[in-house]
Amino acid sequence: MKDLGWDDEWARTFGPFAAEGLIPARVAIEFNYLYRLFAETGEVQAQHAGKLRHESAHLSAVGDWVAIRPSPGEATATIEAILPRRSHFSRKVAGELTEEQTVAANIDTVFIIMGLDGDYNPRRLERYLMLAYESGAKPVVILNKADVATQLAEDIDEIQQLAVGIPVHAVSAKERSGIEVIERYLGPGRTGALLGSSGVGKSTLVNALMGEELLKTREVREHDSRGRHTTRHRHLIVLTGGRGLLVDTPGMRELQLWAHEDSARETFDDIVELAATCHFTNCRHLGEPRCAVKQAVEEGTVTAERLASYQKLRDELDTLEQRKSVRDQINIKRKFKSASQAMKKMYKDRDRE
Ligand code: GDP
Ligand code: ZN
């Protein structure tokens, strides 16, 4: 259990569930609402109890610690509760209205992977850093494909300046050089996850850490450099010899921006600080008079690209906010409707008496 990440704090949280005869387990794979769990006794197949099924927010994700009730005489169980998450990654579910869905939980360290080849893109890294801040996991930046880097020192420098206070390491997953640095952040019972766009070398890295070709590395097509599609289920990988755990799931791979203003503030500290001194309190820094941000761009203390990426992010957040508020309004309407129906019935019943 310790190798799975179980500790005294989890045990304390679990106390009341243990009293009900439930046992703890950690979610390893999710597929079509069927879960494969790691428990003390081994692997168990499970489904959610009916009361948890109605809201996507109440569904468990890979990495979750859950309280299960084993079915007598069978290797199956029911998930009765999810222990409060220490960290989680969520994504917005596509559709008319946005819904938050957890794709991975209880990650200690998130490795943000970027390639030092054509993939190199500091603006994208900023987005991933924001997701990491949002999640509650500790971020570490891994610059992969160091073997083909053309200006390694400059790139590391640039990333280090943008990710202040965050460790940055250059590795080559392909040549298996420098990858032991990842294990330094893991160890017995500690869980890591890899974040980064397709083709940066996540599978290669996981394979190298596992020391065997368990995951099928996707070949990058020569012409469009898009990875060939392979289907794999969500996975919690236990590294041998108490080296820790790794989450590598399609959900993590497809993570989209689901961030709040707070995390925008952390990554764009300088711009937010400047914005506070703009003449207009609602300044959008698009050419308004006496705009401190525009002035900083002119003076060269803030680059135009950085301002543009801040504005793009802000627009995305605004859209997200609007969608959320539409959802809230619908919920309010629904509640109001059922409340007024209940009221009508009450009056009717009273009049009848
Ligand atoms: P994923 O989509 O992030 O899982 O990326 P993959 O692990 O499938 O790797 C994508 C491509 O990059 C493959 O062709 C790998 O062989 C290649 N690759 C991965 N790591 C390295 C590396 O360190 N150096 C070089 N030159 N290529 C790498
Ligand atoms: Zn301004």
Coordinates of C-alpha atoms and ligand atoms in Angstrom, one line a residue:
M1 CA 0.0 0.0 0.0
K2 CA 2.9 2.4 0.8
D3 CA 4.2 1.8 -2.7
L4 CA 0.8 2.9 -4.1
G5 CA 1.1 6.2 -2.1
W6 CA -0.9 5.2 1.0
D7 CA 0.3 7.2 4.1
D8 CA -0.8 8.1 7.6
E9 CA -2.8 11.1 6.4
W10 CA -4.8 8.9 4.0
A11 CA -5.3 6.4 6.8
R12 CA -6.7 9.1 9.0
T13 CA -9.1 10.4 6.3
F14 CA -10.2 6.8 5.7
G15 CA -11.1 6.2 9.4
P16 CA -14.8 6.7 9.1
F17 CA -15.0 4.5 6.0
A18 CA -13.1 1.7 7.7
A19 CA -15.6 1.8 10.5
E20 CA -18.3 1.1 7.8
G21 CA -16.5 -2.0 6.7
L22 CA -15.1 -0.4 3.5
I23 CA -11.6 -0.9 2.2
P24 CA -9.2 1.6 0.5
A25 CA -8.1 1.2 -3.1
R26 CA -6.4 3.4 -5.8
V27 CA -7.8 3.9 -9.3
A28 CA -5.5 2.5 -11.9
I29 CA -7.5 2.4 -15.1
E30 CA -10.8 3.8 -16.1
F31 CA -12.7 2.6 -19.2
N32 CA -16.3 3.3 -19.9
Y33 CA -17.2 3.9 -16.3
L34 CA -15.5 0.6 -15.3
Y35 CA -12.6 0.9 -13.0
R36 CA -9.6 -1.3 -12.3
L37 CA -8.3 -0.6 -8.8
F38 CA -5.2 -1.5 -6.9
A39 CA -6.1 -2.7 -3.4
E40 CA -4.1 -4.4 -0.7
T41 CA -5.4 -7.7 -1.8
G42 CA -4.6 -7.1 -5.5
E43 CA -6.5 -5.8 -8.5
V44 CA -10.2 -5.3 -8.2
Q45 CA -12.8 -4.4 -10.9
A46 CA -15.3 -1.9 -9.7
Q47 CA -18.2 0.4 -10.5
H48 CA -19.6 3.5 -8.8
A49 CA -22.4 3.2 -6.3
G50 CA -25.6 4.6 -7.8
K51 CA -25.5 7.7 -5.7
L52 CA -22.2 8.8 -7.3
R53 CA -23.2 8.2 -10.9
H54 CA -25.4 11.3 -11.5
E55 CA -22.7 14.0 -11.5
S56 CA -19.5 13.8 -13.5
A57 CA -17.9 15.8 -10.7
H58 CA -18.5 12.9 -8.4
L59 CA -16.8 10.3 -10.6
S60 CA -13.4 9.0 -9.7
A61 CA -10.4 9.4 -11.9
V62 CA -7.1 7.7 -12.3
G63 CA -5.0 8.3 -9.1
D64 CA -8.0 8.7 -6.8
W65 CA -8.1 6.9 -3.5
V66 CA -11.6 5.4 -3.1
A67 CA -13.5 3.5 -0.4
I68 CA -14.9 0.3 -1.8
R69 CA -17.3 -2.4 -0.7
P70 CA -16.1 -5.7 -2.0
S71 CA -18.8 -8.0 -3.4
P72 CA -18.8 -11.3 -1.4
G73 CA -17.1 -14.1 -3.2
E74 CA -16.3 -12.1 -6.3
A75 CA -13.4 -10.1 -7.6
T76 CA -15.6 -7.0 -8.0
A77 CA -16.5 -4.1 -5.8
T78 CA -18.6 -0.9 -5.5
I79 CA -17.0 2.5 -5.2
E80 CA -18.8 4.1 -2.3
A81 CA -16.8 7.3 -1.8
I82 CA -13.8 9.2 -3.2
L83 CA -11.3 10.6 -0.7
P84 CA -10.7 14.3 -0.9
R85 CA -8.1 14.9 -3.6
R86 CA -4.7 16.5 -2.8
S87 CA -4.4 17.6 -6.4
H88 CA -6.3 17.1 -9.6
F89 CA -6.2 17.8 -13.3
S90 CA -9.5 18.7 -14.9
R91 CA -10.6 19.5 -18.4
K92 CA -13.6 21.1 -19.9
V93 CA -16.0 18.7 -21.6
A94 CA -16.9 19.9 -25.1
G95 CA -20.4 20.9 -25.7
E96 CA -22.8 23.8 -25.5
L97 CA -22.2 24.1 -21.8
T98 CA -18.9 23.5 -20.1
E99 CA -18.6 20.8 -17.5
E100 CA -15.5 20.0 -15.4
Q101 CA -14.2 16.5 -15.5
T102 CA -11.3 15.2 -13.5
V103 CA -8.8 13.3 -15.6
A104 CA -6.2 12.5 -12.9
A105 CA -5.9 12.9 -9.2
N106 CA -3.4 13.0 -6.4
I107 CA -0.4 13.8 -8.5
D108 CA 2.6 15.0 -6.5
T109 CA 4.8 16.1 -9.3
V110 CA 3.8 17.0 -12.8
F111 CA 6.5 16.9 -15.5
I112 CA 5.9 19.4 -18.2
I113 CA 7.6 18.0 -21.3
M114 CA 8.6 20.1 -24.2
G115 CA 10.8 19.0 -27.2
L116 CA 13.9 20.9 -28.1
D117 CA 13.1 20.3 -31.7
G118 CA 10.3 21.9 -33.8
D119 CA 8.0 21.6 -30.9
Y120 CA 9.8 24.2 -28.8
N121 CA 7.3 26.9 -27.9
P122 CA 7.7 28.9 -24.7
R123 CA 4.1 30.3 -24.9
R124 CA 2.7 26.8 -24.9
L125 CA 4.9 26.0 -21.9
E126 CA 3.3 29.0 -20.1
R127 CA -0.1 27.4 -20.6
Y128 CA 1.0 24.1 -19.2
L129 CA 2.6 25.8 -16.2
M130 CA -0.8 27.4 -15.6
L131 CA -2.5 24.1 -15.7
A132 CA 0.1 22.8 -13.2
Y133 CA -0.5 25.7 -10.8
E134 CA -4.2 25.1 -11.1
S135 CA -3.8 21.4 -10.2
G136 CA -2.0 21.7 -7.0
A137 CA 0.8 19.4 -8.2
K138 CA 4.4 20.6 -8.1
P139 CA 5.7 21.4 -11.7
V140 CA 9.0 20.4 -13.1
V141 CA 10.0 21.3 -16.7
I142 CA 11.7 18.6 -18.8
L143 CA 13.2 19.7 -22.0
N144 CA 13.4 16.5 -24.1
K145 CA 15.3 15.7 -27.3
A146 CA 18.5 17.4 -26.0
D147 CA 20.3 15.2 -28.5
V148 CA 18.9 17.3 -31.4
A149 CA 18.9 20.7 -29.8
T150 CA 20.7 23.4 -31.7
Q151 CA 20.9 26.0 -29.0
L152 CA 20.6 24.1 -25.8
A153 CA 22.0 26.7 -23.4
E154 CA 19.9 29.5 -24.8
D155 CA 16.7 27.5 -24.7
I156 CA 17.3 26.4 -21.1
D157 CA 18.0 29.9 -20.1
E158 CA 14.8 31.2 -21.8
I159 CA 12.7 28.6 -20.1
Q160 CA 14.3 29.2 -16.7
Q161 CA 13.5 32.9 -16.9
L162 CA 9.9 32.2 -17.7
A163 CA 9.4 29.5 -15.1
V164 CA 10.9 31.3 -12.1
G165 CA 11.5 29.0 -9.2
I166 CA 10.7 25.9 -11.1
P167 CA 13.3 23.2 -11.8
V168 CA 14.2 22.9 -15.5
H169 CA 16.1 19.8 -16.8
A170 CA 17.3 18.9 -20.3
V171 CA 17.2 15.1 -21.2
S172 CA 17.2 12.8 -24.1
A173 CA 14.5 10.1 -23.7
K174 CA 15.7 8.4 -26.9
E175 CA 19.3 8.1 -25.7
R176 CA 18.2 7.6 -22.1
S177 CA 20.5 10.3 -20.9
G178 CA 19.6 12.5 -18.0
I179 CA 16.3 10.7 -17.3
E180 CA 17.3 9.6 -13.9
V181 CA 16.6 13.2 -12.8
I182 CA 12.8 12.3 -13.1
E183 CA 13.2 9.6 -10.5
R184 CA 14.7 12.1 -8.1
Y185 CA 11.2 13.7 -7.8
L186 CA 9.5 10.3 -7.3
G187 CA 10.4 7.5 -5.0
P188 CA 8.3 5.1 -2.9
G189 CA 4.6 6.1 -3.1
R190 CA 5.1 9.3 -4.9
T191 CA 3.1 9.9 -8.0
G192 CA 4.2 11.8 -11.2
A193 CA 2.4 12.7 -14.4
L194 CA 3.6 13.7 -17.8
L195 CA 2.1 16.7 -19.5
G196 CA 2.9 18.0 -22.9
S197 CA 1.7 18.0 -26.5
S198 CA 1.8 15.0 -28.9
G199 CA 5.2 14.0 -30.1
V200 CA 7.3 15.5 -27.4
G201 CA 8.4 12.1 -26.3
K202 CA 6.1 11.2 -23.3
S203 CA 5.8 7.5 -24.3
T204 CA 9.5 7.2 -25.0
L205 CA 10.2 8.7 -21.6
V206 CA 7.7 6.4 -19.8
N207 CA 9.2 3.4 -21.6
A208 CA 12.7 4.4 -20.6
L209 CA 11.6 4.8 -17.0
M210 CA 9.9 1.4 -17.0
G211 CA 12.9 -0.1 -18.7
E212 CA 10.7 -2.1 -21.1
E213 CA 8.7 -1.4 -24.1
L214 CA 5.3 -1.7 -22.5
L215 CA 3.8 1.4 -24.1
K216 CA 3.8 1.5 -27.9
T217 CA 5.7 4.6 -28.9
R218 CA 4.0 6.4 -31.6
E219 CA 6.0 6.9 -34.8
V220 CA 6.0 10.5 -35.9
R221 CA 5.0 10.6 -39.5
E222 CA 7.7 12.1 -41.7
H223 CA 5.6 14.6 -43.4
D224 CA 3.2 16.0 -40.9
S225 CA 5.0 15.1 -37.7
R226 CA 1.6 14.0 -36.2
G227 CA 1.7 10.9 -34.0
R228 CA 0.0 7.8 -35.2
H229 CA -3.0 7.1 -33.2
T230 CA -2.8 4.2 -30.8
T231 CA -5.5 3.4 -28.3
R232 CA -4.5 2.9 -24.7
H233 CA -6.5 3.1 -21.5
R234 CA -5.9 5.4 -18.6
H235 CA -3.1 4.1 -16.6
L236 CA -1.4 4.3 -13.3
I237 CA 2.0 2.8 -13.7
V238 CA 3.8 1.4 -10.7
L239 CA 7.6 1.6 -11.3
T240 CA 9.5 -1.4 -10.0
G241 CA 11.7 -1.2 -6.9
G242 CA 9.7 1.5 -5.1
R243 CA 10.7 4.1 -7.6
G244 CA 7.2 5.7 -7.5
L245 CA 4.1 5.8 -9.8
L246 CA 3.4 7.5 -13.1
V247 CA 0.1 8.5 -14.5
D248 CA -0.1 8.4 -18.3
T249 CA -3.6 8.7 -19.6
P250 CA -5.3 9.9 -22.8
G251 CA -7.1 12.4 -20.6
M252 CA -3.8 14.0 -19.4
R253 CA -2.7 14.0 -23.0
E254 CA -5.7 15.9 -24.2
L255 CA -5.8 18.4 -21.4
Q256 CA -7.3 21.6 -22.4
L257 CA -7.3 24.9 -20.7
W258 CA -9.5 25.0 -17.7
A259 CA -8.1 27.7 -15.6
H260 CA -9.3 30.5 -13.3
E261 CA -8.1 34.0 -13.1
D262 CA -5.9 33.2 -10.1
S263 CA -3.6 31.1 -12.1
A264 CA -3.5 33.6 -14.9
R265 CA -2.3 36.0 -12.2
E266 CA 0.6 33.8 -11.2
T267 CA 2.0 33.2 -14.6
F268 CA 1.6 36.8 -15.8
D269 CA 2.4 38.5 -12.5
D270 CA 4.3 41.3 -14.2
I271 CA 1.4 42.2 -16.6
V272 CA -1.2 42.0 -13.8
E273 CA 0.9 44.3 -11.6
L274 CA 1.4 46.8 -14.5
A275 CA -2.3 46.7 -15.3
A276 CA -3.1 47.9 -11.8
T277 CA -1.5 51.2 -12.7
C278 CA -3.3 51.7 -16.0
H279 CA -5.5 54.8 -16.2
F280 CA -8.7 52.9 -16.7
T281 CA -9.5 50.2 -14.2
N282 CA -11.1 48.1 -16.9
C283 CA -8.2 48.7 -19.4
R284 CA -7.8 45.8 -21.9
H285 CA -4.4 47.1 -23.0
L286 CA -5.5 47.4 -26.6
G287 CA -4.5 51.0 -27.1
E288 CA -6.5 52.8 -24.4
P289 CA -4.9 56.1 -23.3
R290 CA -2.3 56.0 -20.5
C291 CA -2.0 52.3 -20.5
A292 CA 0.9 51.1 -18.4
V293 CA 1.1 47.8 -20.1
K294 CA 1.3 49.2 -23.6
Q295 CA 4.0 51.6 -22.3
A296 CA 6.0 48.7 -20.9
V297 CA 5.8 47.0 -24.3
E298 CA 7.1 50.2 -26.0
E299 CA 9.9 50.5 -23.4
G300 CA 10.8 46.8 -24.0
T301 CA 10.3 45.6 -20.4
V302 CA 7.4 43.4 -21.6
T303 CA 7.6 41.7 -25.0
A304 CA 4.7 42.1 -27.5
E305 CA 4.4 38.3 -27.7
R306 CA 4.0 38.0 -24.0
L307 CA 1.2 40.6 -24.0
A308 CA -0.5 38.8 -26.9
S309 CA -0.4 35.5 -25.1
Y310 CA -1.8 37.1 -22.0
Q311 CA -4.6 38.6 -24.0
K312 CA -5.4 35.4 -25.8
L313 CA -5.5 33.6 -22.5
R314 CA -7.7 36.3 -21.0
D315 CA -10.2 36.0 -23.9
E316 CA -10.3 32.2 -23.4
L317 CA -11.0 32.7 -19.7
D318 CA -13.7 35.2 -20.5
T319 CA -15.5 32.8 -22.8
L320 CA -15.2 30.1 -20.2
E321 CA -16.7 32.4 -17.6
Q322 CA -19.6 33.3 -19.9
R323 CA -20.3 29.7 -20.6
K324 CA -20.2 28.9 -16.9
S325 CA -22.6 31.7 -16.1
V326 CA -25.0 30.5 -18.8
R327 CA -24.9 27.2 -17.0
D328 CA -25.5 28.8 -13.6
Q329 CA -28.5 30.7 -15.0
I330 CA -30.0 27.5 -16.3
N331 CA -29.5 25.9 -13.0
I332 CA -31.1 28.8 -11.2
K333 CA -34.0 28.7 -13.6
R334 CA -34.4 25.0 -13.0
K335 CA -34.3 25.4 -9.2
F336 CA -36.7 28.3 -9.5
K337 CA -39.1 26.2 -11.6
S338 CA -39.2 23.3 -9.3
A339 CA -39.5 25.6 -6.3
S340 CA -42.5 27.4 -7.8
Q341 CA -44.1 24.2 -8.8
A342 CA -43.8 23.0 -5.2
M343 CA -45.3 26.3 -4.1
K344 CA -48.2 26.0 -6.5
K345 CA -49.0 22.5 -5.3
M346 CA -48.8 23.7 -1.7
Y347 CA -51.3 26.5 -2.3
K348 CA -53.6 24.1 -4.3
D349 CA -53.5 21.6 -1.4
R350 CA -54.2 24.3 1.1
D351 CA -57.1 25.7 -0.9
R352 CA -58.6 22.3 -1.2
E353 CA -58.7 21.8 2.5
Ligands
GDP1 P1 4.5 11.3 -27.2 O1 3.4 11.6 -28.3 O2 4.7 12.5 -26.4 O3 4.2 10.1 -26.4 O4 5.8 11.1 -28.0 P2 6.6 9.8 -28.4 O5 7.2 9.2 -27.2 O6 5.7 8.9 -29.1 O7 7.8 10.3 -29.3 C1 7.5 11.0 -30.5 C2 8.7 10.9 -31.4 O8 9.9 11.6 -30.9 C3 9.2 9.4 -31.7 O9 9.6 9.3 -33.0 C4 10.4 9.3 -30.7 O10 11.3 8.4 -31.2 C5 11.0 10.7 -30.8 N1 11.7 11.0 -29.6 C6 11.4 10.9 -28.3 N2 12.3 11.2 -27.4 C7 13.3 11.7 -28.2 C8 14.7 12.2 -27.9 O11 15.1 12.4 -26.7 N3 15.4 12.6 -29.0 C9 15.0 12.5 -30.2 N4 15.8 12.8 -31.2 N5 13.8 11.9 -30.5 C10 13.0 11.6 -29.6
ZN2 ZN -3.7 49.0 -19.9

